[in-house]
Tab-separated table of C-alpha atoms and ligand atoms in Angstrom:
chain	number	residue	atom	x	y	z
M	1	MET	CA	0.000	0.000	0.000
M	2	ASP	CA	1.633	3.272	-1.100
M	3	TYR	CA	-0.735	5.538	0.807
M	4	LEU	CA	-2.229	5.516	4.293
M	5	PRO	CA	-6.029	5.673	4.067
M	6	ILE	CA	-7.299	8.041	6.754
M	7	PHE	CA	-10.268	10.393	7.073
M	8	LEU	CA	-9.196	13.840	8.212
M	9	ASP	CA	-11.189	16.037	10.596
M	10	VAL	CA	-11.132	19.481	8.945
M	11	ARG	CA	-14.046	21.045	10.837
M	12	GLY	CA	-13.255	24.704	11.532
M	13	LYS	CA	-9.755	24.338	10.021
M	14	LYS	CA	-8.253	26.450	7.260
M	15	VAL	CA	-8.165	24.798	3.836
M	16	ILE	CA	-6.806	26.550	0.733
M	17	VAL	CA	-8.019	25.985	-2.801
M	18	ASP	CA	-5.928	27.775	-5.390
M	19	GLY	CA	-7.875	28.115	-8.641
M	20	GLY	CA	-11.125	29.311	-10.148
M	21	ILE	CA	-12.059	26.526	-12.559
M	22	THR	CA	-14.260	23.413	-12.268
M	23	VAL	CA	-11.663	21.252	-10.543
M	24	ALA	CA	-11.326	23.973	-7.868
M	25	ALA	CA	-15.104	24.078	-7.438
M	26	ARG	CA	-15.200	20.317	-6.717
M	27	ARG	CA	-12.472	20.702	-4.027
M	28	ILE	CA	-14.288	23.658	-2.452
M	29	GLU	CA	-17.547	21.712	-2.410
M	30	ARG	CA	-16.000	18.732	-0.696
M	31	ALA	CA	-14.035	20.764	1.884
M	32	LEU	CA	-17.107	22.849	2.753
M	33	SER	CA	-19.263	19.758	3.164
M	34	ALA	CA	-16.678	18.420	5.643
M	35	GLY	CA	-16.912	21.656	7.674
M	36	ALA	CA	-13.632	23.372	6.686
M	37	ILE	CA	-13.078	27.139	6.409
M	38	VAL	CA	-12.184	27.341	2.729
M	39	HIS	CA	-9.939	30.111	1.411
M	40	CYS	CA	-10.100	30.247	-2.360
M	41	PHE	CA	-7.670	32.278	-4.469
M	42	ASP	CA	-8.172	33.336	-8.082
M	43	PRO	CA	-8.078	36.643	-9.966
M	44	GLU	CA	-10.847	35.588	-12.373
M	45	PRO	CA	-13.018	32.789	-10.970
M	46	GLY	CA	-15.418	30.928	-13.244
M	47	ASP	CA	-19.156	30.602	-12.644
M	48	GLU	CA	-18.926	27.400	-10.595
M	49	VAL	CA	-16.504	28.922	-8.100
M	50	SER	CA	-18.345	32.259	-8.039
M	51	ALA	CA	-21.469	30.365	-7.025
M	52	PHE	CA	-19.901	29.798	-3.570
M	53	LEU	CA	-19.578	33.568	-2.881
M	54	GLY	CA	-21.550	34.504	0.198
M	55	GLN	CA	-21.709	30.933	1.549
M	56	ASP	CA	-20.781	30.317	5.176
M	57	ASN	CA	-17.149	29.307	5.701
M	58	PHE	CA	-16.152	30.403	2.195
M	59	VAL	CA	-13.524	33.165	2.041
M	60	PHE	CA	-12.692	34.437	-1.408
M	61	HIS	CA	-9.482	36.265	-2.417
M	62	ALA	CA	-9.488	37.781	-5.930
M	63	ARG	CA	-5.749	37.260	-6.425
M	64	VAL	CA	-3.154	34.492	-6.512
M	65	PRO	CA	-1.990	33.259	-3.088
M	66	GLN	CA	1.270	34.329	-1.458
M	67	GLU	CA	3.519	32.321	0.811
M	68	ALA	CA	2.222	33.891	4.016
M	69	ASP	CA	-1.362	32.828	3.154
M	70	PHE	CA	-0.451	29.234	3.960
M	71	GLU	CA	0.356	29.835	7.605
M	72	GLY	CA	-2.105	27.977	9.862
M	73	CYS	CA	-3.515	25.982	6.949
M	74	LEU	CA	-4.133	22.205	7.223
M	75	VAL	CA	-4.701	21.206	3.594
M	76	ALA	CA	-3.927	23.019	0.336
M	77	TRP	CA	-5.222	22.076	-3.077
M	78	GLY	CA	-3.596	23.422	-6.237
M	79	ALA	CA	-6.306	23.606	-8.884
M	80	SER	CA	-5.203	26.504	-11.062
M	81	GLU	CA	-3.407	24.440	-13.743
M	82	GLU	CA	-0.698	27.139	-13.777
M	83	GLY	CA	2.879	25.899	-13.190
M	84	PRO	CA	4.282	28.917	-11.264
M	85	ARG	CA	1.255	28.960	-8.906
M	86	ASP	CA	1.670	25.228	-8.286
M	87	ASP	CA	5.395	25.739	-7.520
M	88	LEU	CA	4.614	28.457	-5.017
M	89	LEU	CA	1.809	26.444	-3.411
M	90	PHE	CA	3.947	23.379	-2.869
M	91	ALA	CA	6.957	25.333	-1.553
M	92	ALA	CA	4.769	27.331	0.853
M	93	ALA	CA	2.983	24.179	1.979
M	94	LYS	CA	6.303	22.572	2.832
M	95	LYS	CA	7.411	25.641	4.759
M	96	TYR	CA	4.299	25.642	6.955
M	97	GLY	CA	3.794	21.871	7.216
M	98	VAL	CA	0.601	21.901	5.134
M	99	LEU	CA	-0.633	18.775	3.360
M	100	ALA	CA	-0.553	19.608	-0.356
M	101	ASN	CA	-2.249	18.190	-3.405
M	102	VAL	CA	-1.782	19.668	-6.864
M	103	ALA	CA	-4.102	18.255	-9.510
M	104	ASP	CA	-2.277	15.982	-11.980
M	105	GLU	CA	1.176	16.746	-10.429
M	106	LYS	CA	2.121	13.603	-8.560
M	107	ALA	CA	5.399	15.126	-7.321
M	108	TYR	CA	3.383	17.869	-5.631
M	109	CYS	CA	0.991	15.538	-3.839
M	110	ASP	CA	1.270	14.582	-0.166
M	111	PHE	CA	-2.095	12.886	-0.429
M	112	ILE	CA	-4.548	11.640	-3.010
M	113	THR	CA	-8.004	13.065	-3.487
M	114	PRO	CA	-10.105	9.878	-3.685
M	115	SER	CA	-13.331	9.255	-5.558
M	116	VAL	CA	-16.027	9.378	-2.917
M	117	VAL	CA	-19.445	7.806	-2.470
M	118	GLU	CA	-21.383	9.683	0.189
M	119	ARG	CA	-24.302	8.272	2.098
M	120	ASP	CA	-23.922	10.461	5.125
M	121	PRO	CA	-22.802	9.326	7.738
M	122	LEU	CA	-21.409	6.559	5.531
M	123	THR	CA	-18.476	7.592	3.344
M	124	ILE	CA	-16.645	5.336	0.911
M	125	ALA	CA	-13.361	6.584	-0.540
M	126	ILE	CA	-11.780	4.830	-3.533
M	127	THR	CA	-8.316	5.316	-4.974
M	128	THR	CA	-5.962	3.519	-7.314
M	129	GLY	CA	-2.978	5.188	-5.647
M	130	GLY	CA	-2.748	7.590	-8.571
M	131	ALA	CA	-2.200	4.734	-11.062
M	132	ALA	CA	-5.464	5.162	-12.978
M	133	PRO	CA	-7.921	7.654	-11.465
M	134	VAL	CA	-10.472	6.851	-14.182
M	135	VAL	CA	-10.724	3.292	-12.836
M	136	ALA	CA	-11.549	4.726	-9.419
M	137	ARG	CA	-14.196	6.982	-10.941
M	138	ILE	CA	-15.805	4.088	-12.820
M	139	LEU	CA	-15.754	1.962	-9.691
M	140	ARG	CA	-17.304	4.816	-7.777
M	141	ALA	CA	-20.151	4.974	-10.293
M	142	ARG	CA	-20.744	1.259	-9.779
M	143	VAL	CA	-20.729	1.537	-6.004
M	144	GLU	CA	-23.088	4.522	-6.271
M	145	ALA	CA	-25.462	2.395	-8.304
M	146	MET	CA	-25.231	-0.536	-5.900
M	147	LEU	CA	-25.895	1.391	-2.718
M	148	PRO	CA	-29.430	2.590	-2.193
M	149	ALA	CA	-29.377	6.297	-1.380
M	150	ALA	CA	-30.887	5.659	2.035
M	151	TYR	CA	-28.024	3.411	3.197
M	152	GLY	CA	-26.348	6.243	5.085
M	153	GLN	CA	-29.613	7.058	6.844
M	154	LEU	CA	-29.932	3.368	7.703
M	155	ALA	CA	-26.549	3.535	9.469
M	156	ALA	CA	-27.714	6.618	11.396
M	157	PHE	CA	-31.043	4.947	12.215
M	158	LEU	CA	-29.400	1.827	13.655
M	159	SER	CA	-26.629	3.609	15.531
M	160	PRO	CA	-28.697	4.363	18.698
M	161	TYR	CA	-29.453	0.634	19.090
M	162	ARG	CA	-25.783	-0.338	19.423
M	163	ASP	CA	-25.636	-0.385	23.229
M	164	ARG	CA	-28.908	-2.282	23.625
M	165	ILE	CA	-27.849	-4.879	21.067
M	166	ALA	CA	-24.453	-5.291	22.737
M	167	ALA	CA	-26.183	-5.834	26.089
M	168	LYS	CA	-28.753	-8.246	24.655
M	169	ILE	CA	-26.622	-10.455	22.437
M	170	LYS	CA	-23.419	-11.795	23.874
M	171	GLY	CA	-20.729	-13.217	21.644
M	172	GLY	CA	-19.167	-11.661	18.564
M	173	THR	CA	-20.521	-14.108	15.991
M	174	ALA	CA	-24.095	-14.017	17.251
M	175	ARG	CA	-23.981	-10.249	17.377
M	176	ARG	CA	-22.527	-9.973	13.879
M	177	ARG	CA	-25.251	-12.267	12.560
M	178	PHE	CA	-27.884	-10.206	14.346
M	179	TRP	CA	-26.565	-7.000	12.770
M	180	GLU	CA	-26.415	-8.607	9.333
M	181	ASN	CA	-30.014	-9.735	9.703
M	182	LEU	CA	-31.056	-6.243	10.750
M	183	ILE	CA	-29.420	-4.624	7.757
M	184	GLU	CA	-30.044	-7.203	5.068
M	185	GLY	CA	-33.376	-8.479	6.307
M	186	SER	CA	-36.868	-7.143	6.754
M	187	ILE	CA	-35.790	-4.281	9.053
M	188	GLY	CA	-33.265	-2.828	6.613
M	189	ASP	CA	-35.720	-3.464	3.844
M	190	ALA	CA	-38.551	-1.628	5.612
M	191	PHE	CA	-36.267	1.323	6.311
M	192	LEU	CA	-34.823	1.491	2.802
M	193	SER	CA	-38.350	1.361	1.381
M	194	GLY	CA	-39.187	4.468	3.415
M	195	ASP	CA	-41.198	2.797	6.220
M	196	ARG	CA	-39.249	3.997	9.245
M	197	ALA	CA	-42.117	3.299	11.655
M	198	LEU	CA	-42.267	-0.350	10.599
M	199	ALA	CA	-38.464	-0.623	10.849
M	200	GLU	CA	-38.591	0.754	14.418
M	201	HIS	CA	-41.389	-1.618	15.345
M	202	LEU	CA	-39.448	-4.599	13.951
M	203	VAL	CA	-36.223	-3.684	15.805
M	204	GLU	CA	-38.141	-3.375	19.057
M	205	GLN	CA	-39.790	-6.717	18.361
M	206	GLU	CA	-36.401	-8.330	17.715
M	207	LEU	CA	-34.916	-6.863	20.870
M	208	ALA	CA	-37.905	-7.919	22.953
M	209	GLY	CA	-37.733	-11.499	21.699
M	210	ASP	CA	-36.030	-14.350	23.505
M	211	ASP	CA	-32.875	-15.938	22.143
M	212	LYS	CA	-34.901	-18.505	20.227
M	213	VAL	CA	-36.782	-15.794	18.356
M	214	LEU	CA	-33.528	-13.931	17.725
M	215	ARG	CA	-32.124	-16.998	16.038
M	216	GLN	CA	-35.027	-17.237	13.612
M	217	GLY	CA	-34.138	-16.879	9.972
M	218	GLU	CA	-35.936	-15.202	7.119
M	219	VAL	CA	-37.223	-16.167	3.709
M	220	TRP	CA	-36.478	-14.011	0.709
M	221	LEU	CA	-38.518	-14.780	-2.378
M	222	VAL	CA	-36.577	-13.208	-5.195
M	223	GLY	CA	-37.244	-12.904	-8.926
M	224	ALA	CA	-34.143	-13.530	-11.044
M	225	GLY	CA	-35.570	-12.251	-14.327
M	226	PRO	CA	-35.760	-14.149	-17.611
M	227	GLY	CA	-32.155	-15.301	-17.855
M	228	ASP	CA	-29.798	-12.484	-18.760
M	229	PRO	CA	-27.858	-11.804	-15.517
M	230	ASP	CA	-27.786	-8.094	-16.361
M	231	LEU	CA	-31.555	-8.057	-15.908
M	232	LEU	CA	-31.335	-8.846	-12.200
M	233	THR	CA	-32.400	-5.977	-9.961
M	234	PHE	CA	-29.872	-4.390	-7.593
M	235	LYS	CA	-31.961	-5.635	-4.713
M	236	ALA	CA	-31.953	-9.209	-6.012
M	237	LEU	CA	-28.172	-9.054	-6.379
M	238	ARG	CA	-27.766	-7.635	-2.881
M	239	MET	CA	-29.813	-10.464	-1.393
M	240	MET	CA	-28.054	-13.097	-3.500
M	241	GLN	CA	-24.803	-11.956	-1.970
M	242	HIS	CA	-26.054	-12.305	1.596
M	243	ALA	CA	-28.139	-15.456	1.669
M	244	ASP	CA	-26.971	-18.476	3.683
M	245	VAL	CA	-28.806	-20.984	1.533
M	246	VAL	CA	-30.326	-20.718	-1.925
M	247	LEU	CA	-33.106	-22.870	-3.360
M	248	TYR	CA	-33.345	-22.406	-7.105
M	249	ASP	CA	-35.146	-24.019	-9.977
M	250	ARG	CA	-34.175	-24.995	-13.480
M	251	LEU	CA	-34.915	-21.652	-15.115
M	252	ILE	CA	-32.004	-20.103	-13.222
M	253	GLY	CA	-28.975	-20.212	-15.486
M	254	PRO	CA	-25.327	-20.583	-14.457
M	255	GLY	CA	-24.588	-16.893	-15.215
M	256	ILE	CA	-26.958	-15.982	-12.402
M	257	LEU	CA	-25.835	-18.689	-9.982
M	258	ASP	CA	-22.265	-17.385	-10.388
M	259	LEU	CA	-23.373	-14.207	-8.656
M	260	LEU	CA	-24.428	-15.955	-5.449
M	261	ARG	CA	-22.315	-15.571	-2.354
M	262	ARG	CA	-19.469	-18.029	-2.746
M	263	ASP	CA	-20.067	-19.988	0.442
M	264	ALA	CA	-23.868	-20.019	0.237
M	265	GLU	CA	-25.331	-23.530	0.203
M	266	ARG	CA	-27.133	-24.223	-3.100
M	267	ILE	CA	-30.082	-26.559	-3.468
M	268	ASN	CA	-31.582	-27.359	-6.856
M	269	VAL	CA	-35.298	-27.880	-6.382
M	270	GLY	CA	-35.854	-27.504	-10.128
M	271	LYS	CA	-38.800	-28.951	-11.859
M	272	GLN	CA	-38.848	-30.175	-15.385
M	273	ALA	CA	-42.122	-31.484	-16.800
M	274	GLY	CA	-42.577	-34.912	-15.216
M	275	ASN	CA	-39.141	-34.842	-13.566
M	276	HIS	CA	-39.549	-33.270	-10.157
M	277	VAL	CA	-36.384	-32.922	-8.179
M	278	LEU	CA	-38.458	-31.929	-5.134
M	279	THR	CA	-42.248	-31.736	-4.931
M	280	GLN	CA	-43.841	-28.399	-4.139
M	281	GLU	CA	-44.689	-29.621	-0.635
M	282	GLU	CA	-41.132	-30.877	-0.063
M	283	THR	CA	-39.714	-27.548	-1.234
M	284	THR	CA	-41.945	-25.551	1.088
M	285	ALA	CA	-41.167	-27.834	4.016
M	286	LEU	CA	-37.445	-27.451	3.336
M	287	ILE	CA	-37.706	-23.650	3.211
M	288	ILE	CA	-39.470	-23.623	6.576
M	289	LYS	CA	-36.971	-26.024	8.141
M	290	LEU	CA	-33.969	-23.957	6.984
M	291	ALA	CA	-35.491	-20.675	8.176
M	292	ARG	CA	-36.211	-22.222	11.572
M	293	GLU	CA	-32.532	-23.100	11.824
M	294	GLY	CA	-31.883	-19.326	11.721
M	295	LYS	CA	-30.779	-19.193	8.090
M	296	ARG	CA	-31.394	-16.469	5.534
M	297	VAL	CA	-33.128	-18.565	2.935
M	298	LEU	CA	-33.220	-17.246	-0.609
M	299	ARG	CA	-35.859	-18.782	-2.829
M	300	LEU	CA	-34.701	-17.763	-6.278
M	301	LYS	CA	-37.262	-17.968	-9.062
M	302	GLY	CA	-37.116	-17.262	-12.768
M	303	GLY	CA	-38.836	-14.070	-13.943
M	304	ASP	CA	-41.120	-12.583	-11.323
M	305	PRO	CA	-41.972	-14.820	-8.346
M	306	PHE	CA	-45.632	-13.800	-8.352
M	307	ILE	CA	-46.264	-14.399	-12.058
M	308	PHE	CA	-46.866	-18.084	-12.729
M	309	GLY	CA	-44.135	-18.758	-10.180
M	310	ARG	CA	-46.099	-20.370	-7.365
M	311	GLY	CA	-44.543	-17.738	-5.126
M	312	GLY	CA	-47.894	-17.083	-3.484
M	313	GLU	CA	-48.421	-20.748	-2.636
M	314	GLU	CA	-44.985	-21.089	-1.030
M	315	LEU	CA	-45.317	-17.917	0.997
M	316	GLU	CA	-48.733	-18.796	2.391
M	317	ASP	CA	-47.232	-21.752	4.245
M	318	VAL	CA	-44.066	-19.904	5.291
M	319	ALA	CA	-46.044	-16.944	6.643
M	320	ALA	CA	-48.349	-19.320	8.524
M	321	HIS	CA	-45.267	-20.396	10.511
M	322	GLY	CA	-44.571	-16.781	11.531
M	323	ILE	CA	-41.341	-16.566	9.524
M	324	PRO	CA	-40.533	-13.071	8.200
M	325	VAL	CA	-40.600	-12.878	4.412
M	326	ILE	CA	-39.443	-10.402	1.787
M	327	VAL	CA	-40.520	-10.535	-1.847
M	328	VAL	CA	-38.347	-8.984	-4.548
M	329	PRO	CA	-39.927	-8.628	-7.997
M	330	GLY	CA	-38.132	-9.652	-11.146
M	331	ILE	CA	-38.555	-8.919	-14.826
M	332	THR	CA	-41.153	-11.356	-16.011
M	333	ALA	CA	-40.496	-13.393	-19.173
M	334	ALA	CA	-43.136	-11.472	-21.156
M	335	ALA	CA	-41.400	-8.132	-20.579
M	336	GLY	CA	-37.925	-9.577	-21.153
M	337	CYS	CA	-38.854	-11.503	-24.301
M	338	GLY	CA	-40.868	-8.609	-25.739
M	339	SER	CA	-37.897	-6.266	-25.458
M	340	SER	CA	-35.236	-8.664	-26.612
M	341	ALA	CA	-37.295	-9.935	-29.558
M	342	GLY	CA	-38.362	-6.436	-30.604
M	343	ILE	CA	-42.053	-7.074	-30.010
M	344	PRO	CA	-43.730	-4.350	-27.942
M	345	LEU	CA	-46.470	-5.798	-25.767
M	346	THR	CA	-48.621	-2.719	-26.252
M	347	HIS	CA	-48.681	-0.161	-29.074
M	348	ARG	CA	-51.207	2.591	-29.721
M	349	ASP	CA	-51.891	1.329	-33.268
M	350	HIS	CA	-52.032	-2.344	-32.346
M	351	ALA	CA	-52.762	-3.278	-28.758
M	352	GLN	CA	-54.296	-1.326	-25.893
M	353	SER	CA	-53.922	-4.205	-23.487
M	354	ALA	CA	-51.699	-7.199	-22.884
M	355	VAL	CA	-52.877	-10.290	-21.086
M	356	PHE	CA	-50.729	-13.027	-19.550
M	357	VAL	CA	-52.148	-16.553	-19.546
M	358	THR	CA	-50.755	-19.980	-18.819
M	359	ALA	CA	-51.318	-22.691	-21.382
M	360	HIS	CA	-51.979	-25.392	-18.876
M	361	GLY	CA	-53.149	-25.776	-15.315
M	362	LYS	CA	-52.856	-28.633	-12.853
M	363	ASP	CA	-54.953	-30.883	-15.107
M	364	GLY	CA	-53.409	-30.189	-18.533
M	365	LEU	CA	-54.270	-27.799	-21.374
M	366	LEU	CA	-56.673	-25.047	-20.275
M	367	PRO	CA	-59.837	-24.481	-22.359
M	368	HIS	CA	-59.252	-20.758	-23.003
M	369	ASP	CA	-61.758	-18.587	-24.831
M	370	TRP	CA	-59.408	-17.480	-27.626
M	371	THR	CA	-61.858	-15.127	-29.311
M	372	ARG	CA	-61.958	-13.120	-26.068
M	373	LEU	CA	-58.181	-13.263	-25.552
M	374	ALA	CA	-56.776	-12.919	-29.091
M	375	ARG	CA	-58.788	-9.800	-29.966
M	376	ALA	CA	-57.688	-7.311	-32.612
M	377	ASP	CA	-56.604	-4.718	-30.014
M	378	GLN	CA	-54.891	-6.988	-27.486
M	379	THR	CA	-51.654	-8.954	-27.141
M	380	VAL	CA	-51.832	-12.381	-25.548
M	381	ILE	CA	-48.714	-13.776	-23.928
M	382	VAL	CA	-48.889	-17.474	-23.238
M	383	TYR	CA	-46.547	-18.926	-20.621
M	384	MET	CA	-45.721	-22.642	-20.509
M	385	GLY	CA	-47.215	-23.303	-23.915
M	386	LEU	CA	-44.342	-24.531	-26.080
M	387	ARG	CA	-45.493	-28.149	-26.163
M	388	PHE	CA	-49.013	-27.072	-27.081
M	389	VAL	CA	-48.390	-24.338	-29.633
M	390	GLY	CA	-49.977	-26.293	-32.517
M	391	GLU	CA	-53.016	-27.197	-30.398
M	392	ILE	CA	-53.394	-23.606	-29.183
M	393	ALA	CA	-53.281	-22.210	-32.739
M	394	ALA	CA	-55.765	-24.827	-33.923
M	395	ALA	CA	-58.154	-24.123	-31.030
M	396	ALA	CA	-57.981	-20.354	-31.664
M	397	MET	CA	-58.740	-20.786	-35.381
M	398	ALA	CA	-61.543	-23.236	-34.637
M	399	GLN	CA	-63.113	-20.625	-32.346
M	400	GLY	CA	-62.964	-17.999	-35.141
M	401	VAL	CA	-59.676	-16.129	-34.617
M	402	PRO	CA	-58.369	-15.251	-38.141
M	403	ALA	CA	-55.831	-17.759	-39.476
M	404	ASP	CA	-53.474	-14.933	-40.489
M	405	MET	CA	-53.241	-13.563	-36.931
M	406	PRO	CA	-49.501	-12.986	-36.275
M	407	ILE	CA	-47.895	-15.173	-33.614
M	408	ALA	CA	-44.321	-15.628	-32.416
M	409	VAL	CA	-42.549	-18.055	-30.150
M	410	VAL	CA	-39.578	-16.651	-28.245
M	411	ASP	CA	-37.292	-19.389	-27.030
M	412	ASN	CA	-34.698	-18.685	-24.331
M	413	GLY	CA	-35.570	-15.003	-24.452
M	414	THR	CA	-32.889	-12.494	-23.354
M	415	ARG	CA	-30.219	-15.194	-23.368
M	416	THR	CA	-27.427	-15.543	-25.911
M	417	SER	CA	-29.230	-18.637	-27.183
M	418	GLN	CA	-32.463	-16.721	-27.884
M	419	ARG	CA	-34.405	-17.800	-30.966
M	420	VAL	CA	-37.591	-16.336	-32.343
M	421	ILE	CA	-39.947	-18.185	-34.657
M	422	ALA	CA	-42.663	-15.992	-36.142
M	423	GLY	CA	-45.605	-16.844	-38.366
M	424	THR	CA	-49.375	-16.963	-38.355
M	425	LEU	CA	-51.823	-19.154	-36.508
M	426	ALA	CA	-52.028	-21.232	-39.682
M	427	ASP	CA	-48.346	-22.135	-39.933
M	428	ILE	CA	-46.803	-21.672	-36.488
M	429	GLY	CA	-47.300	-25.276	-35.366
M	430	GLU	CA	-45.328	-26.601	-38.297
M	431	LYS	CA	-42.562	-24.005	-37.992
M	432	VAL	CA	-42.067	-24.590	-34.285
M	433	ALA	CA	-42.027	-28.354	-34.740
M	434	ALA	CA	-39.311	-27.973	-37.399
M	435	ALA	CA	-37.249	-25.691	-35.160
M	436	LYS	CA	-37.260	-28.232	-32.305
M	437	LEU	CA	-37.099	-25.514	-29.669
M	438	LYS	CA	-35.940	-26.584	-26.244
M	439	GLY	CA	-37.634	-23.957	-24.068
M	440	PRO	CA	-38.286	-22.127	-21.934
M	441	ALA	CA	-40.416	-20.429	-24.531
M	442	LEU	CA	-43.156	-17.867	-24.614
M	443	ILE	CA	-45.926	-17.500	-27.170
M	444	MET	CA	-47.009	-14.025	-28.262
M	445	ILE	CA	-50.213	-13.584	-30.224
M	446	GLY	CA	-51.344	-10.293	-31.748
M	447	THR	CA	-50.620	-7.809	-34.498
M	448	VAL	CA	-47.724	-6.332	-32.465
M	449	VAL	CA	-45.772	-9.373	-33.647
M	450	SER	CA	-45.722	-7.828	-37.149
M	451	LEU	CA	-43.570	-4.976	-35.745
M	452	ARG	CA	-40.735	-7.368	-35.081
M	453	GLY	CA	-37.627	-6.413	-37.064
M	454	LYS	CA	-38.925	-2.875	-37.639
M	455	LEU	CA	-37.842	-1.318	-34.355
M	456	GLY	CA	-34.066	-1.526	-34.746
M	457	VAL	CA	-33.762	-3.722	-31.680
M	458	GLU	CA	-30.463	-5.561	-31.784
M	459	GLY	CA	-30.798	-9.243	-32.454
M	460	VAL	CA	-34.185	-9.081	-34.124
M	461	ALA	CA	-32.862	-8.560	-37.625
M	462	LEU	CA	-32.385	-12.321	-37.973
M	463	SER	CA	-34.631	-13.365	-40.822
M	464	GLU	CA	-36.669	-16.444	-40.394
M	465	THR	CA	-34.592	-18.129	-43.075
M	466	HIS	CA	-31.496	-17.329	-41.101
M	467	GLU	CA	-33.089	-18.713	-37.970
M	468	MET	CA	-33.910	-21.890	-39.811
M	469	GLU	CA	-30.329	-22.052	-41.055
M	470	LEU	CA	-29.103	-21.741	-37.513
M	471	VAL	CA	-31.401	-24.528	-36.508
M	472	ALA	CA	-30.072	-26.683	-39.340
M	473	ARG	CA	-26.473	-25.908	-38.513
M	474	ASP	CA	-27.045	-26.852	-34.906
M	475	GLY	CA	-28.154	-30.198	-36.228
M	476	LEU	CA	-31.598	-29.825	-34.683
E	1	SAM	C1	-43.204	-21.558	-14.338
E	1	SAM	S1	-43.269	-20.226	-15.460
E	1	SAM	C2	-42.391	-19.040	-14.601
E	1	SAM	C3	-42.606	-17.650	-15.091
E	1	SAM	C4	-41.782	-16.639	-14.352
E	1	SAM	N1	-42.189	-16.569	-12.974
E	1	SAM	C5	-41.826	-15.268	-15.002
E	1	SAM	O1	-42.326	-14.320	-14.383
E	1	SAM	O2	-41.325	-15.147	-16.108
E	1	SAM	C6	-42.161	-20.766	-16.695
E	1	SAM	C7	-42.484	-20.225	-18.058
E	1	SAM	O3	-42.041	-18.899	-18.197
E	1	SAM	C8	-41.654	-18.676	-19.537
E	1	SAM	N2	-40.250	-18.276	-19.551
E	1	SAM	C9	-39.433	-18.107	-18.498
E	1	SAM	N3	-38.217	-17.678	-18.879
E	1	SAM	C10	-38.264	-17.554	-20.225
E	1	SAM	C11	-37.325	-17.146	-21.205
E	1	SAM	N4	-36.083	-16.766	-20.875
E	1	SAM	N5	-37.700	-17.148	-22.490
E	1	SAM	C12	-38.950	-17.514	-22.843
E	1	SAM	N6	-39.878	-17.914	-21.944
E	1	SAM	C13	-39.552	-17.926	-20.663
E	1	SAM	C14	-41.873	-19.972	-20.292
E	1	SAM	O4	-43.162	-19.927	-20.844
E	1	SAM	C15	-41.802	-20.977	-19.159
E	1	SAM	O5	-42.476	-22.174	-19.499
């Protein structure tokens, strides 16, 4: 480590910023927000620096600094981009024992100005030791995106509970686990969602509970989206990195599983038609058992957990056992496939509504009223229908839906292996049979399908012939 990372208390101390351009304005801003008395020097300041005139703790000097100005100063920033001023600043800083930093002049830097993520009172400073400041800035942008804005307030909210928690829970590991559960579990979640009263109530409940209650785990029902790992939500990712045990099903691809916490236990409860790894009842019982052992149990589901995901069924039983639950939505397959296949689900000229249906229920193919569903002004999205696409098209035509109604099947939507087969009710069965799609696949019915390839969405320009060639080349 080339530099010592420390956070300096500059409240009420003299800080000099030499310069009147943007880089000076950023230094002034940061020093003022940390409570310093900022002396800024520049004969002709720009608008950004002038905007500080009149602010508390901001002292402006319409000239270049002189050596004597540095007496009694703690930190001096050179931000004028003028060599002679930088020389003077550094020499004067050395004379008076001031910590100096001249922008882009490593030899004139006693310290580095890091990239900072602020979630007051939480502050994260990032530096590459001067090697590549752009890397630090990019990293900062990522951390910014990962940390909900209210994280700092969460730290401030929990701070008053420290003594009570220390008195209540003995032992470092138990206490650490308790804190992690507070922050990553339903209490942190309630607070970050803006429900401070609920968060307070839950902390009090936790602190009032006996040790057995304190050891109780939680269940997080999280939607993992349609397959592309980049379509996970930040919240899903955060929970994936904190769960103790993860129960996932077959729609969750390896790219997503790679993002789980390394030492989290993984259990595949995946179901494939007729090939149940665990029954629904066994899965629910396992979730309850693991939560009762005090674990943070992540139930990871494809798409959105409450859309044809049986999320509701699982939670009913879990909630009946008094186990705290959190549900995190995911991008459902219809939204993901629509975007990645270039088929808008609604469009003012084509469809004023979109309806999601499942092809089959517990007892096989559902007898849908296709004339009501596949109307001229509506898009129908059929989940779990790949095996029945020919039967569905035939039933719709038999009920009077026009045979030239556009229809598409999106296979493995949003994934690199995505394939789209488009046609009409009359020919889709044959086309899909020839393509030998593997699934998961979604059926889209409606005139919006005719917009496919016209919206400039990447990946949709594949002509059907090309798709068929791909199929042939894959030997399918
Ligand atoms: C049990 S349902 C789960 C739906 C999920 N909860 C959701 O919100 O997307 C499974 C069905 O979702 C659809 N599906 C899920 N992921 C898909 C994908 N990447 N591409 C196409 N269809 C998908 C298929 O119709 C599949 O049979």
